[in-house]
mmCIF file of N, CA and C in Angstrom:
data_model
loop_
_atom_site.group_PDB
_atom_site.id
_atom_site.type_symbol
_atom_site.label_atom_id
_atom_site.label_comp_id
_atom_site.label_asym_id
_atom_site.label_seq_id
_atom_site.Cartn_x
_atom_site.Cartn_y
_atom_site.Cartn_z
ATOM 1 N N UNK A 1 87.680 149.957 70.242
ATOM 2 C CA UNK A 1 87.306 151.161 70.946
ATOM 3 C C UNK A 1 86.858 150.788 72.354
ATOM 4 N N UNK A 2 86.965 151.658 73.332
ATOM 5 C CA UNK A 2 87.141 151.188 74.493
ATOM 6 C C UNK A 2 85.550 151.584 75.041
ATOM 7 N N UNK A 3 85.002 152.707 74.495
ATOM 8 C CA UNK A 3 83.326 152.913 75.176
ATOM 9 C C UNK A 3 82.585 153.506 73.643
ATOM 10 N N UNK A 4 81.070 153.407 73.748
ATOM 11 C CA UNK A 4 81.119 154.088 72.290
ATOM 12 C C UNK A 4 81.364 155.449 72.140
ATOM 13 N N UNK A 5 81.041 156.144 71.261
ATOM 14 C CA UNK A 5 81.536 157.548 70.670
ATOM 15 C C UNK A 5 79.964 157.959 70.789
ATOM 16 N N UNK A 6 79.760 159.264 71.417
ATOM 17 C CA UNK A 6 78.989 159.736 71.299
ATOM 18 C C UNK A 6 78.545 161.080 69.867
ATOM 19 N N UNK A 7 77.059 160.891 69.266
ATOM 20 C CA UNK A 7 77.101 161.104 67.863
ATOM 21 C C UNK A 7 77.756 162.307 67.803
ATOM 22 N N UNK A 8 78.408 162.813 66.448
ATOM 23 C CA UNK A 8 78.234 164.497 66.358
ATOM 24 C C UNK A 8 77.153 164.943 65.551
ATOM 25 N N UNK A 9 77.969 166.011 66.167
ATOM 26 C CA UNK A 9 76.596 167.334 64.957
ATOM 27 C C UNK A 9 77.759 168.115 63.990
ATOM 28 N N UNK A 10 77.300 167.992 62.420
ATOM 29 C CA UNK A 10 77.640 168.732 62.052
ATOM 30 C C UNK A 10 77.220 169.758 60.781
ATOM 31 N N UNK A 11 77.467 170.525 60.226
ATOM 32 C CA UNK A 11 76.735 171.440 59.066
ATOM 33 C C UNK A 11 77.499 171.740 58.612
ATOM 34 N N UNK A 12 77.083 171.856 56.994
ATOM 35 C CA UNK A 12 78.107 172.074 55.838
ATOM 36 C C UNK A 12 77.108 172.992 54.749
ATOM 37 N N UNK A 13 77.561 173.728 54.125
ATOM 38 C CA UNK A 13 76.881 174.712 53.348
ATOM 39 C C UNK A 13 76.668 174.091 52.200
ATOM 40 N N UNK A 14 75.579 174.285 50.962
ATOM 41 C CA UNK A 14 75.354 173.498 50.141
ATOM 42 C C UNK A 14 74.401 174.692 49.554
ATOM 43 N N UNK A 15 75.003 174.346 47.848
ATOM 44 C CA UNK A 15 74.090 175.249 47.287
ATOM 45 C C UNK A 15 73.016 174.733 46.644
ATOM 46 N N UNK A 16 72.370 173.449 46.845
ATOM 47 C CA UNK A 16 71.423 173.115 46.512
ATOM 48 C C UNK A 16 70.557 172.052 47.412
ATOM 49 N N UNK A 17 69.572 172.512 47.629
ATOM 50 C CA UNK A 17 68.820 171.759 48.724
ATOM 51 C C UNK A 17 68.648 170.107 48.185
ATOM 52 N N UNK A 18 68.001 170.318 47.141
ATOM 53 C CA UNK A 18 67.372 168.957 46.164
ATOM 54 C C UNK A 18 68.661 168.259 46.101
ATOM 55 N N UNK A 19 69.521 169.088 45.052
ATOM 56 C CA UNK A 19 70.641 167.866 45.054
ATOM 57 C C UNK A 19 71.552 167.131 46.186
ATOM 58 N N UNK A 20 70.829 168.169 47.468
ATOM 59 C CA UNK A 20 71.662 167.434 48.562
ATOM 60 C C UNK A 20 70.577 166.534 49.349
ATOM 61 N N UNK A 21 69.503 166.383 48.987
ATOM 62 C CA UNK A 21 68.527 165.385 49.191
ATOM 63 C C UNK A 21 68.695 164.213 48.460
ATOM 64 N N UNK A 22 68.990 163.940 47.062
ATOM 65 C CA UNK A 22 69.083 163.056 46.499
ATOM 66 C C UNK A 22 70.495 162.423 46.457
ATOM 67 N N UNK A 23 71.588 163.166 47.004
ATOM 68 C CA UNK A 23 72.742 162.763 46.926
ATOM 69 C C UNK A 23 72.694 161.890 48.966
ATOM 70 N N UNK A 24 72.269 162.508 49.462
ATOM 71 C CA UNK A 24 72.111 162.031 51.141
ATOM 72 C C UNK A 24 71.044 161.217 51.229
ATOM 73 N N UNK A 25 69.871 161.723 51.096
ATOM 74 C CA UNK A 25 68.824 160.971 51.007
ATOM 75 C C UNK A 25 68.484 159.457 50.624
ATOM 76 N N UNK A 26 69.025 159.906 48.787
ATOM 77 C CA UNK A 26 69.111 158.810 47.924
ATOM 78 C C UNK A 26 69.830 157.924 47.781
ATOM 79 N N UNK A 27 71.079 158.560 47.215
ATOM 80 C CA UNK A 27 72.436 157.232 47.353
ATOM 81 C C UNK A 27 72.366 156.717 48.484
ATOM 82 N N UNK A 28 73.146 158.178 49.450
ATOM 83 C CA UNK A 28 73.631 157.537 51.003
ATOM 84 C C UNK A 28 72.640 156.995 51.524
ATOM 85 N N UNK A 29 71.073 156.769 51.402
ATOM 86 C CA UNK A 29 70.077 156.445 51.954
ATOM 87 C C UNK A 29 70.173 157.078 53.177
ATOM 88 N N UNK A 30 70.534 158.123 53.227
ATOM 89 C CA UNK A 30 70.430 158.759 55.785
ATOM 90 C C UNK A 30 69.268 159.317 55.273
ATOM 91 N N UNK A 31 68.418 158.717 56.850
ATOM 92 C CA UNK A 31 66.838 159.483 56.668
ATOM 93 C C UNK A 31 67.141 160.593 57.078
ATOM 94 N N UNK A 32 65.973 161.713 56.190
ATOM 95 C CA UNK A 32 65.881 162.927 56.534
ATOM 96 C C UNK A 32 65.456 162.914 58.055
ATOM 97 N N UNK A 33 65.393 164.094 58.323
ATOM 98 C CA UNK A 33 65.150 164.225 59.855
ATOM 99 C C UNK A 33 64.144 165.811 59.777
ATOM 100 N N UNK A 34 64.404 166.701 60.602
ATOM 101 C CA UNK A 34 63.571 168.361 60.548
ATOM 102 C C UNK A 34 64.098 168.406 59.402
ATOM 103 N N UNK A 35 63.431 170.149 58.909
ATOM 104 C CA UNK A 35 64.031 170.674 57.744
ATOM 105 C C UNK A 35 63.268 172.048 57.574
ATOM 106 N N UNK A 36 63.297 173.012 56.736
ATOM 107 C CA UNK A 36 62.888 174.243 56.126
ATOM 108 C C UNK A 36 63.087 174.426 55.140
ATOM 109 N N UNK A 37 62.691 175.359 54.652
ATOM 110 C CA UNK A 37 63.243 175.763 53.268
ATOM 111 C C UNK A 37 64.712 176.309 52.891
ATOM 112 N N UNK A 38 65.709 176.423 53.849
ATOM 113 C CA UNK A 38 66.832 176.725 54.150
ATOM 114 C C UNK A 38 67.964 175.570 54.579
ATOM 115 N N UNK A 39 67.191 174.225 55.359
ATOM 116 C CA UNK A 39 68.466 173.707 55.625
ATOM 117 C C UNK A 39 67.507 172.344 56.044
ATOM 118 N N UNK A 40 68.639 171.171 56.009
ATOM 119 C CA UNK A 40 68.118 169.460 55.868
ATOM 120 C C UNK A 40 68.300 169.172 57.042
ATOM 121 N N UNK A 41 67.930 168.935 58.014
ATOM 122 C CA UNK A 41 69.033 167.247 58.893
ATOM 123 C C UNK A 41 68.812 165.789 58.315
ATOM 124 N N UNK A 42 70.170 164.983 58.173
ATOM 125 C CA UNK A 42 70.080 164.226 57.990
ATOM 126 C C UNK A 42 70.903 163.233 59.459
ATOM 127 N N UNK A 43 70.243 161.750 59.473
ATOM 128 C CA UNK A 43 70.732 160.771 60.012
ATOM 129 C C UNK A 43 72.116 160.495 59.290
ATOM 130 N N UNK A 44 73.445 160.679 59.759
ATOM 131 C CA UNK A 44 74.262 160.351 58.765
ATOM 132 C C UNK A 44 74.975 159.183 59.443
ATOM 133 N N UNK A 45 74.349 158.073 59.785
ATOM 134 C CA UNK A 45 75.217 156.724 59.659
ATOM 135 C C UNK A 45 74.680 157.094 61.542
ATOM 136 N N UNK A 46 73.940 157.531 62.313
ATOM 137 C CA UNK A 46 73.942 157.796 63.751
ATOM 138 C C UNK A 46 74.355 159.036 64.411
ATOM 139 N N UNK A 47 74.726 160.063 63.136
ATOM 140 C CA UNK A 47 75.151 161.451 63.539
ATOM 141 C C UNK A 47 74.367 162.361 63.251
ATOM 142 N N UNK A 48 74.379 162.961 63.589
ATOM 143 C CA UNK A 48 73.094 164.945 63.484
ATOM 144 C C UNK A 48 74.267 165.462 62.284
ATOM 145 N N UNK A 49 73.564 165.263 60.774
ATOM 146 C CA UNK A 49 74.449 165.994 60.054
ATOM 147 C C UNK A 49 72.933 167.090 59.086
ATOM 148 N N UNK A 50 73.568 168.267 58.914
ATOM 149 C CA UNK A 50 72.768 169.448 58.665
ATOM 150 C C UNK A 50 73.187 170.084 57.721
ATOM 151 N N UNK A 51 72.874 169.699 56.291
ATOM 152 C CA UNK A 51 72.969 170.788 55.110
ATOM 153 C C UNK A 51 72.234 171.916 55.344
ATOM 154 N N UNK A 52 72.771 173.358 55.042
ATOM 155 C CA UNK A 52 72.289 174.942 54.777
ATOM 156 C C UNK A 52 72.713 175.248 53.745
ATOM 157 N N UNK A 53 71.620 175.925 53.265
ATOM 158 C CA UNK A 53 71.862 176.586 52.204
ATOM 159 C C UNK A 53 72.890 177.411 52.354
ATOM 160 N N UNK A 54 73.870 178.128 51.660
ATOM 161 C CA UNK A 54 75.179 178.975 51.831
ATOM 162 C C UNK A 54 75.892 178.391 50.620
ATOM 163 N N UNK A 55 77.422 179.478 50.857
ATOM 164 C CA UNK A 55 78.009 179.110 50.037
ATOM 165 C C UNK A 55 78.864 178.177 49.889
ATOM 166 N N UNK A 56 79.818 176.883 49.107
ATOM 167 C CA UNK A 56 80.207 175.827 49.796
ATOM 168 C C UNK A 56 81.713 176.569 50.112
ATOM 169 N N UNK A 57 82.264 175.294 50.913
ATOM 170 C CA UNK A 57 83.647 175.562 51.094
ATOM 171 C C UNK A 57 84.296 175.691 50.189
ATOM 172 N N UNK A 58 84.431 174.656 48.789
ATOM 173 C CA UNK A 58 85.552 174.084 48.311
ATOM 174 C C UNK A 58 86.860 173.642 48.815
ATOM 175 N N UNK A 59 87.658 173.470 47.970
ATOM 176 C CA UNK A 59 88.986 172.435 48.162
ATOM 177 C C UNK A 59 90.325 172.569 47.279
ATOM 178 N N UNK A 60 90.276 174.113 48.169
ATOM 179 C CA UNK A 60 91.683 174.911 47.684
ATOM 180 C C UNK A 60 92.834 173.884 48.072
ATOM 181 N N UNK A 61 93.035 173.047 49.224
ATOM 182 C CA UNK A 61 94.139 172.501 49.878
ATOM 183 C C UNK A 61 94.575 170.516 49.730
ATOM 184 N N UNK A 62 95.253 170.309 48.995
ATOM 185 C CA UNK A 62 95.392 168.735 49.190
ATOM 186 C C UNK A 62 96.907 168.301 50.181
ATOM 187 N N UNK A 63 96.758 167.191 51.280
ATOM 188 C CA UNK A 63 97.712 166.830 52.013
ATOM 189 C C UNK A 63 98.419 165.057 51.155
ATOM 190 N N UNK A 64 99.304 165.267 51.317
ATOM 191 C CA UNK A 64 99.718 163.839 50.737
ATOM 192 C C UNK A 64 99.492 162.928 51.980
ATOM 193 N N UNK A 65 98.968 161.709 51.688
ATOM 194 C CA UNK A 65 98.769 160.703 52.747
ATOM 195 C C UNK A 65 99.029 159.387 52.163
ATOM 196 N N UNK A 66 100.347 158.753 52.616
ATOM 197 C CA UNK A 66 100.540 157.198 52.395
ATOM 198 C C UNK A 66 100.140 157.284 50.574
ATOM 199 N N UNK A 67 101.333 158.177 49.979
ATOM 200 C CA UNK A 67 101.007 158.539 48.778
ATOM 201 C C UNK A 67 99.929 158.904 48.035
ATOM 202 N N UNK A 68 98.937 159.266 48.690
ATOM 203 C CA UNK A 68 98.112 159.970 47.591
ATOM 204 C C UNK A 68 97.259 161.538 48.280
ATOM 205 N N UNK A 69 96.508 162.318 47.223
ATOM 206 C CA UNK A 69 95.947 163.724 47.686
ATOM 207 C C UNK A 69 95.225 163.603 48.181
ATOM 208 N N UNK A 70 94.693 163.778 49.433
ATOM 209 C CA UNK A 70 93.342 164.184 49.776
ATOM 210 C C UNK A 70 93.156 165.664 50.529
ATOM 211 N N UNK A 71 92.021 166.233 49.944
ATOM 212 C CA UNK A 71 91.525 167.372 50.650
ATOM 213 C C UNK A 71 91.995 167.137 51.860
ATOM 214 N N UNK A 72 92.601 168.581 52.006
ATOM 215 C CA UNK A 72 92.625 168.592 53.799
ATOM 216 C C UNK A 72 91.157 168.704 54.733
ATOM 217 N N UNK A 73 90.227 169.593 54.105
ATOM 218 C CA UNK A 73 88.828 169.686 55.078
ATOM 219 C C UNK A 73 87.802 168.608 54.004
ATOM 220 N N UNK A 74 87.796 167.624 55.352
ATOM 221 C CA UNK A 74 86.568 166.811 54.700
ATOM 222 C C UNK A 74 86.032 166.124 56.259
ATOM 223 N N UNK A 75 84.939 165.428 55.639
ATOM 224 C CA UNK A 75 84.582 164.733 57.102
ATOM 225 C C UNK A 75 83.735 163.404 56.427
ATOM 226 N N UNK A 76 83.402 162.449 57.743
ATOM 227 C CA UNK A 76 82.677 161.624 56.814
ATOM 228 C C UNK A 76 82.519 160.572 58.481
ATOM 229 N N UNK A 77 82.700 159.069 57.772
ATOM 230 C CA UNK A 77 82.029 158.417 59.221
ATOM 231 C C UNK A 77 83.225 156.751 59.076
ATOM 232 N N UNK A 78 83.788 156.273 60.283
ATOM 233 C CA UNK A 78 84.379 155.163 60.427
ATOM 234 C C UNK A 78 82.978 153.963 60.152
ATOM 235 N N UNK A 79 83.126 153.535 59.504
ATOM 236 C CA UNK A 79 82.055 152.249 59.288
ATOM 237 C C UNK A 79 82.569 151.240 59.571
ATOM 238 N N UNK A 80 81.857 150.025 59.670
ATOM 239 C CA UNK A 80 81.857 148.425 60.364
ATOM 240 C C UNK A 80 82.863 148.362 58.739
ATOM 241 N N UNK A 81 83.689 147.193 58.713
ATOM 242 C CA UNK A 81 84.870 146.433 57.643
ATOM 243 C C UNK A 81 83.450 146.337 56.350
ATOM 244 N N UNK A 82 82.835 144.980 56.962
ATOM 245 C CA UNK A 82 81.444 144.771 55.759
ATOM 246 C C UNK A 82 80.608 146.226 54.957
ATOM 247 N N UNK A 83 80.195 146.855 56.410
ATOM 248 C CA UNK A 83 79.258 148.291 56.001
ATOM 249 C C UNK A 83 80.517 149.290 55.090
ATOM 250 N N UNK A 84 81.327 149.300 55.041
ATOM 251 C CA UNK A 84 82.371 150.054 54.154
ATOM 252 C C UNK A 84 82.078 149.492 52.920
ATOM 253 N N UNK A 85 82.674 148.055 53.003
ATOM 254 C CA UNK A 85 82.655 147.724 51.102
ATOM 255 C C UNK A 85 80.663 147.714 51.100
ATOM 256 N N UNK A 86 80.100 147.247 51.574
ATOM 257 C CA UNK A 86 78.556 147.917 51.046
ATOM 258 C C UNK A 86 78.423 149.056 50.277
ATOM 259 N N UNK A 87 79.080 150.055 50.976
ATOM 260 C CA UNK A 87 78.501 151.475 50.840
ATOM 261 C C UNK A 87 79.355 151.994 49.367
ATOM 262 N N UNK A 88 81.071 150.998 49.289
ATOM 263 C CA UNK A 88 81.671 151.525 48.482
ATOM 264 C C UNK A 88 81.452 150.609 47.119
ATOM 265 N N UNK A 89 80.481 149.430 46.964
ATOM 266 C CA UNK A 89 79.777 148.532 45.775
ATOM 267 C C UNK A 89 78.174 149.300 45.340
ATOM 268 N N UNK A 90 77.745 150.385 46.788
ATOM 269 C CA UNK A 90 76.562 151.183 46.520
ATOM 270 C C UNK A 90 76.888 152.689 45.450
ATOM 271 N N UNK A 91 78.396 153.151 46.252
ATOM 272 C CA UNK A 91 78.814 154.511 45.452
ATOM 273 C C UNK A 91 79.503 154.131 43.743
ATOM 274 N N UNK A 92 79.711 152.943 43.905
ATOM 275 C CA UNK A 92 79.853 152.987 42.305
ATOM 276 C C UNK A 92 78.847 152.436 41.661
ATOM 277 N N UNK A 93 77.804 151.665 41.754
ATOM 278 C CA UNK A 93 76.860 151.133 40.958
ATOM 279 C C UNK A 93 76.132 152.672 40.876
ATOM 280 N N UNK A 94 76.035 153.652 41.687
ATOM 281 C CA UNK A 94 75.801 154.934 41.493
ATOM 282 C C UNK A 94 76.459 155.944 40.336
ATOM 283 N N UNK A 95 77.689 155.190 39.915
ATOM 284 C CA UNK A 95 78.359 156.165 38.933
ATOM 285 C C UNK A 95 79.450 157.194 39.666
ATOM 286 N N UNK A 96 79.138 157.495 41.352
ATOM 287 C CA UNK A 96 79.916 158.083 41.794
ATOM 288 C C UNK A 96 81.406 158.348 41.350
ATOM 289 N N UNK A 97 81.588 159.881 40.890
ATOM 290 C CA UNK A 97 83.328 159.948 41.054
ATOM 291 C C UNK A 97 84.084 160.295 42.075
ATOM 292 N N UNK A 98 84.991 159.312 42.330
ATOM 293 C CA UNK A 98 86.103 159.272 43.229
ATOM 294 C C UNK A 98 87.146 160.142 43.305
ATOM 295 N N UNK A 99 86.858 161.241 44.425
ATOM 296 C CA UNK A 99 88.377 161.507 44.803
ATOM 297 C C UNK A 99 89.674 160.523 44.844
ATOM 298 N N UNK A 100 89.585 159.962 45.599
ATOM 299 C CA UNK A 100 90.276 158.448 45.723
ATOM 300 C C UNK A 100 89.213 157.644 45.579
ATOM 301 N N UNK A 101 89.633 156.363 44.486
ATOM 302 C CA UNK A 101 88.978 155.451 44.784
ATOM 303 C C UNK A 101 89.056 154.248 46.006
ATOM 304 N N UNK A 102 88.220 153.769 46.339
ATOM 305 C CA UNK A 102 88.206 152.880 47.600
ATOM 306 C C UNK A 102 88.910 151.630 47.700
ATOM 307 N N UNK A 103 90.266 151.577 48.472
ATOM 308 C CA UNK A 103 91.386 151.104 48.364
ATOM 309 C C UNK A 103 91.316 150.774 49.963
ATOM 310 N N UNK A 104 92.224 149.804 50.072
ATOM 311 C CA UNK A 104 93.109 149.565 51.191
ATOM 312 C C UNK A 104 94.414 150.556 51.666
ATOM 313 N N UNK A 105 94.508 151.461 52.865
ATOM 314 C CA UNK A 105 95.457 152.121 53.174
ATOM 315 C C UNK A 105 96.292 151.350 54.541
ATOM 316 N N UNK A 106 97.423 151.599 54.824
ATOM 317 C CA UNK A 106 98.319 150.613 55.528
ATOM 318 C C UNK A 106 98.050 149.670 55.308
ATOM 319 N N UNK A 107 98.453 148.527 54.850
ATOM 320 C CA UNK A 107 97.821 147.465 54.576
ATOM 321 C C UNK A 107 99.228 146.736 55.166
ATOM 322 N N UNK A 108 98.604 146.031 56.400
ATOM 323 C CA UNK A 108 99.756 144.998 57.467
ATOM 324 C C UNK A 108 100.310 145.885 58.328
ATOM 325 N N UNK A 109 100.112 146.932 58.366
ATOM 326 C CA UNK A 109 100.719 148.033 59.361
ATOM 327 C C UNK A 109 99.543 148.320 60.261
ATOM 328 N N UNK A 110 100.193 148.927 61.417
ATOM 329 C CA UNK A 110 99.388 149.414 62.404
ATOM 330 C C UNK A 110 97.909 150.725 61.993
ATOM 331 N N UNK A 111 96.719 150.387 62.168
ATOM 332 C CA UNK A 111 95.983 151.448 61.446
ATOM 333 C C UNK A 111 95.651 151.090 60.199
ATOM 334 N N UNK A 112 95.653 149.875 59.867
ATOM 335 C CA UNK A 112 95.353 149.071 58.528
ATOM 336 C C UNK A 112 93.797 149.843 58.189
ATOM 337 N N UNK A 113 93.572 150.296 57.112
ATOM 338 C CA UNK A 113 91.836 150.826 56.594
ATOM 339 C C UNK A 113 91.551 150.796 55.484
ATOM 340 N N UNK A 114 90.610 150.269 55.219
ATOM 341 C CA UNK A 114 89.713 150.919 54.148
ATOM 342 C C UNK A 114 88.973 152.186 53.880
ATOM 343 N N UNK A 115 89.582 153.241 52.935
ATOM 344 C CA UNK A 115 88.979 154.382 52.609
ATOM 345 C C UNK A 115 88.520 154.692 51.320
ATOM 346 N N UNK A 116 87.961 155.645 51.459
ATOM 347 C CA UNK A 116 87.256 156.158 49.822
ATOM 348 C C UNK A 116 87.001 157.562 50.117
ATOM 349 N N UNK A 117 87.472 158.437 48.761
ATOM 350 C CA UNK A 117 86.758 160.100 49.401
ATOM 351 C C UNK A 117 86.142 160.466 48.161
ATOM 352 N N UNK A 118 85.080 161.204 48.216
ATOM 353 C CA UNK A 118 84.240 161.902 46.830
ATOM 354 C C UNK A 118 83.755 162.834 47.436
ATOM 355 N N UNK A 119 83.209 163.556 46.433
ATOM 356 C CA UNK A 119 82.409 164.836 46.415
ATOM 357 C C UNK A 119 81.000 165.048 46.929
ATOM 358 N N UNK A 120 80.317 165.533 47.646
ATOM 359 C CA UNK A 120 78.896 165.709 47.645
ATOM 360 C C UNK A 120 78.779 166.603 46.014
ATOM 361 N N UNK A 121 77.122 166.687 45.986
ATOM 362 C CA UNK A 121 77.016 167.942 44.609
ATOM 363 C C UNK A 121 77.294 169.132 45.175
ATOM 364 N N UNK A 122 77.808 169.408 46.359
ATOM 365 C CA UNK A 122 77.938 171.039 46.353
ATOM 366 C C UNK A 122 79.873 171.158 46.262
ATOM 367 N N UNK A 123 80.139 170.015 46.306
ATOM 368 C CA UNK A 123 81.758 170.021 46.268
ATOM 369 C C UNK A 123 82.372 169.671 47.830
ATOM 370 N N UNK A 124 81.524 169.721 48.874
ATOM 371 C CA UNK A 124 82.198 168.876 50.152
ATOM 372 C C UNK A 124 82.679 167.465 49.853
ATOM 373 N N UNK A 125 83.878 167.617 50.464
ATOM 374 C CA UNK A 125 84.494 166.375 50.530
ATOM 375 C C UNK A 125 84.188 165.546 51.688
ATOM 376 N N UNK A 126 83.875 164.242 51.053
ATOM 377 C CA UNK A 126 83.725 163.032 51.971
ATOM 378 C C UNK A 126 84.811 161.941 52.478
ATOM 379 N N UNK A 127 85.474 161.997 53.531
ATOM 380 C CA UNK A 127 85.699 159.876 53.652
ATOM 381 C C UNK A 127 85.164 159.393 54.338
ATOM 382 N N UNK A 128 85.412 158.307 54.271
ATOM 383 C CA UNK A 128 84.717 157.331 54.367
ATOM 384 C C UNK A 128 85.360 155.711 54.573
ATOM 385 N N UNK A 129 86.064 155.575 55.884
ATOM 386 C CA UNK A 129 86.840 154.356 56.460
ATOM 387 C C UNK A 129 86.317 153.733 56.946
ATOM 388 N N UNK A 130 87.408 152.451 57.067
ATOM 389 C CA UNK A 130 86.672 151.130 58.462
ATOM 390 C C UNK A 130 88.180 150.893 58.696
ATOM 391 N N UNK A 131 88.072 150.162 59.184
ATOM 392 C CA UNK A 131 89.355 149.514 60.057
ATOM 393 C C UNK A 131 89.597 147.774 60.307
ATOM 394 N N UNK A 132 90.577 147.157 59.915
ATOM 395 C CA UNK A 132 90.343 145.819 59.571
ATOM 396 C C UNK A 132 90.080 145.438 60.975
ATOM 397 N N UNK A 133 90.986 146.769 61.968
ATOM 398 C CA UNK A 133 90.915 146.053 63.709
ATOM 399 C C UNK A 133 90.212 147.011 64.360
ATOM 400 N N UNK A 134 88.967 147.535 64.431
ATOM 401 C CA UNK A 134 88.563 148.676 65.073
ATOM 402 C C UNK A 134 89.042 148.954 66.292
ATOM 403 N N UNK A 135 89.392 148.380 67.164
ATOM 404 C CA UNK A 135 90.494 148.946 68.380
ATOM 405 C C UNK A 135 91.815 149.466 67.686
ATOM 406 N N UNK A 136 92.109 149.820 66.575
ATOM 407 C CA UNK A 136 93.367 151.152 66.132
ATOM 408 C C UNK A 136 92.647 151.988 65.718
ATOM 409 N N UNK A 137 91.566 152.445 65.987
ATOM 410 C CA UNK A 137 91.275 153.582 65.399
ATOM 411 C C UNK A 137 92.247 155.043 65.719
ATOM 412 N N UNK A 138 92.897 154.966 67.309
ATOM 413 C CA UNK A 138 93.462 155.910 67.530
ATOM 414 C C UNK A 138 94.831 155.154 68.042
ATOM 415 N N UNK A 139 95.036 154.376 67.202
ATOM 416 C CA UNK A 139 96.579 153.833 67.507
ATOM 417 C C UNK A 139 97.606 154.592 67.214
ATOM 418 N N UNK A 140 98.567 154.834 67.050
ATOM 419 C CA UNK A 140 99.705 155.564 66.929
ATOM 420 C C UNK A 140 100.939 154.762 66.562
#
């Protein structure tokens, strides 16, 4: 990458406050940040991410990618090669179930990654990549 990325912000509806404390909080370990009785911020890996209470999206839509389904609306965070398999030896000693489990995608091709996608408890979809060469992140 050529300068860093400045963080985002983002919010996702969640129908349960607690379980999205212990699922962010706990597993993912991101420190809480403000909050109300309505909605979380969390640190998510260096980003402003904000559970509200509401109703969730779900995941009417799957795209085929380098053979397999993934939700089309999901979001999640590019991690360091090491901080990926961490997080993906943390989501299964958790029991976590896998949308996809955490695999190698292109593998020797341009855009070579490691991904993984699962569920929050409200049903948002997560991934969750690295990149063997972090300068392809936007290779083509």
């Amino acid at each position: 990458m050529d300068r860093a990325l400045p963080p985002f912000h983002l919010a996702v509806p969640v129908d349960d406050l607690e379980a999205a404390r212990a699922f962010y909080g706990g597993i993912m370990e991101c420190p809480e940040g403000r909050s109300s009785e309505t909605w979380v911020d969390f640190n998510f890996f260096g980003h402003q991410f904000v559970v509200h209470l509401g109703t969730p999206v779900g995941q009417p839509d799957l795209n085929a990618v380098d053979g397999d389904a993934v939700p089309s609306f999901h979001f999640g965070c590019v991690l360091e090669w090491e901080d990926w398999h961490v997080l993906a030896g943390k989501l299964m000693a958790h029991g976590i179930q896998f949308v996809l489990k955490p695999k190698i995608r292109f593998e020797g091709e341009v855009g070579e990654q490691a991904t993984m996608f699962l569920l929050d408890p409200a049903g948002n979809a997560l991934e969750f990549k690295a990149f063997k060469d972090p300068g392809q992140l936007f290779a083509k």
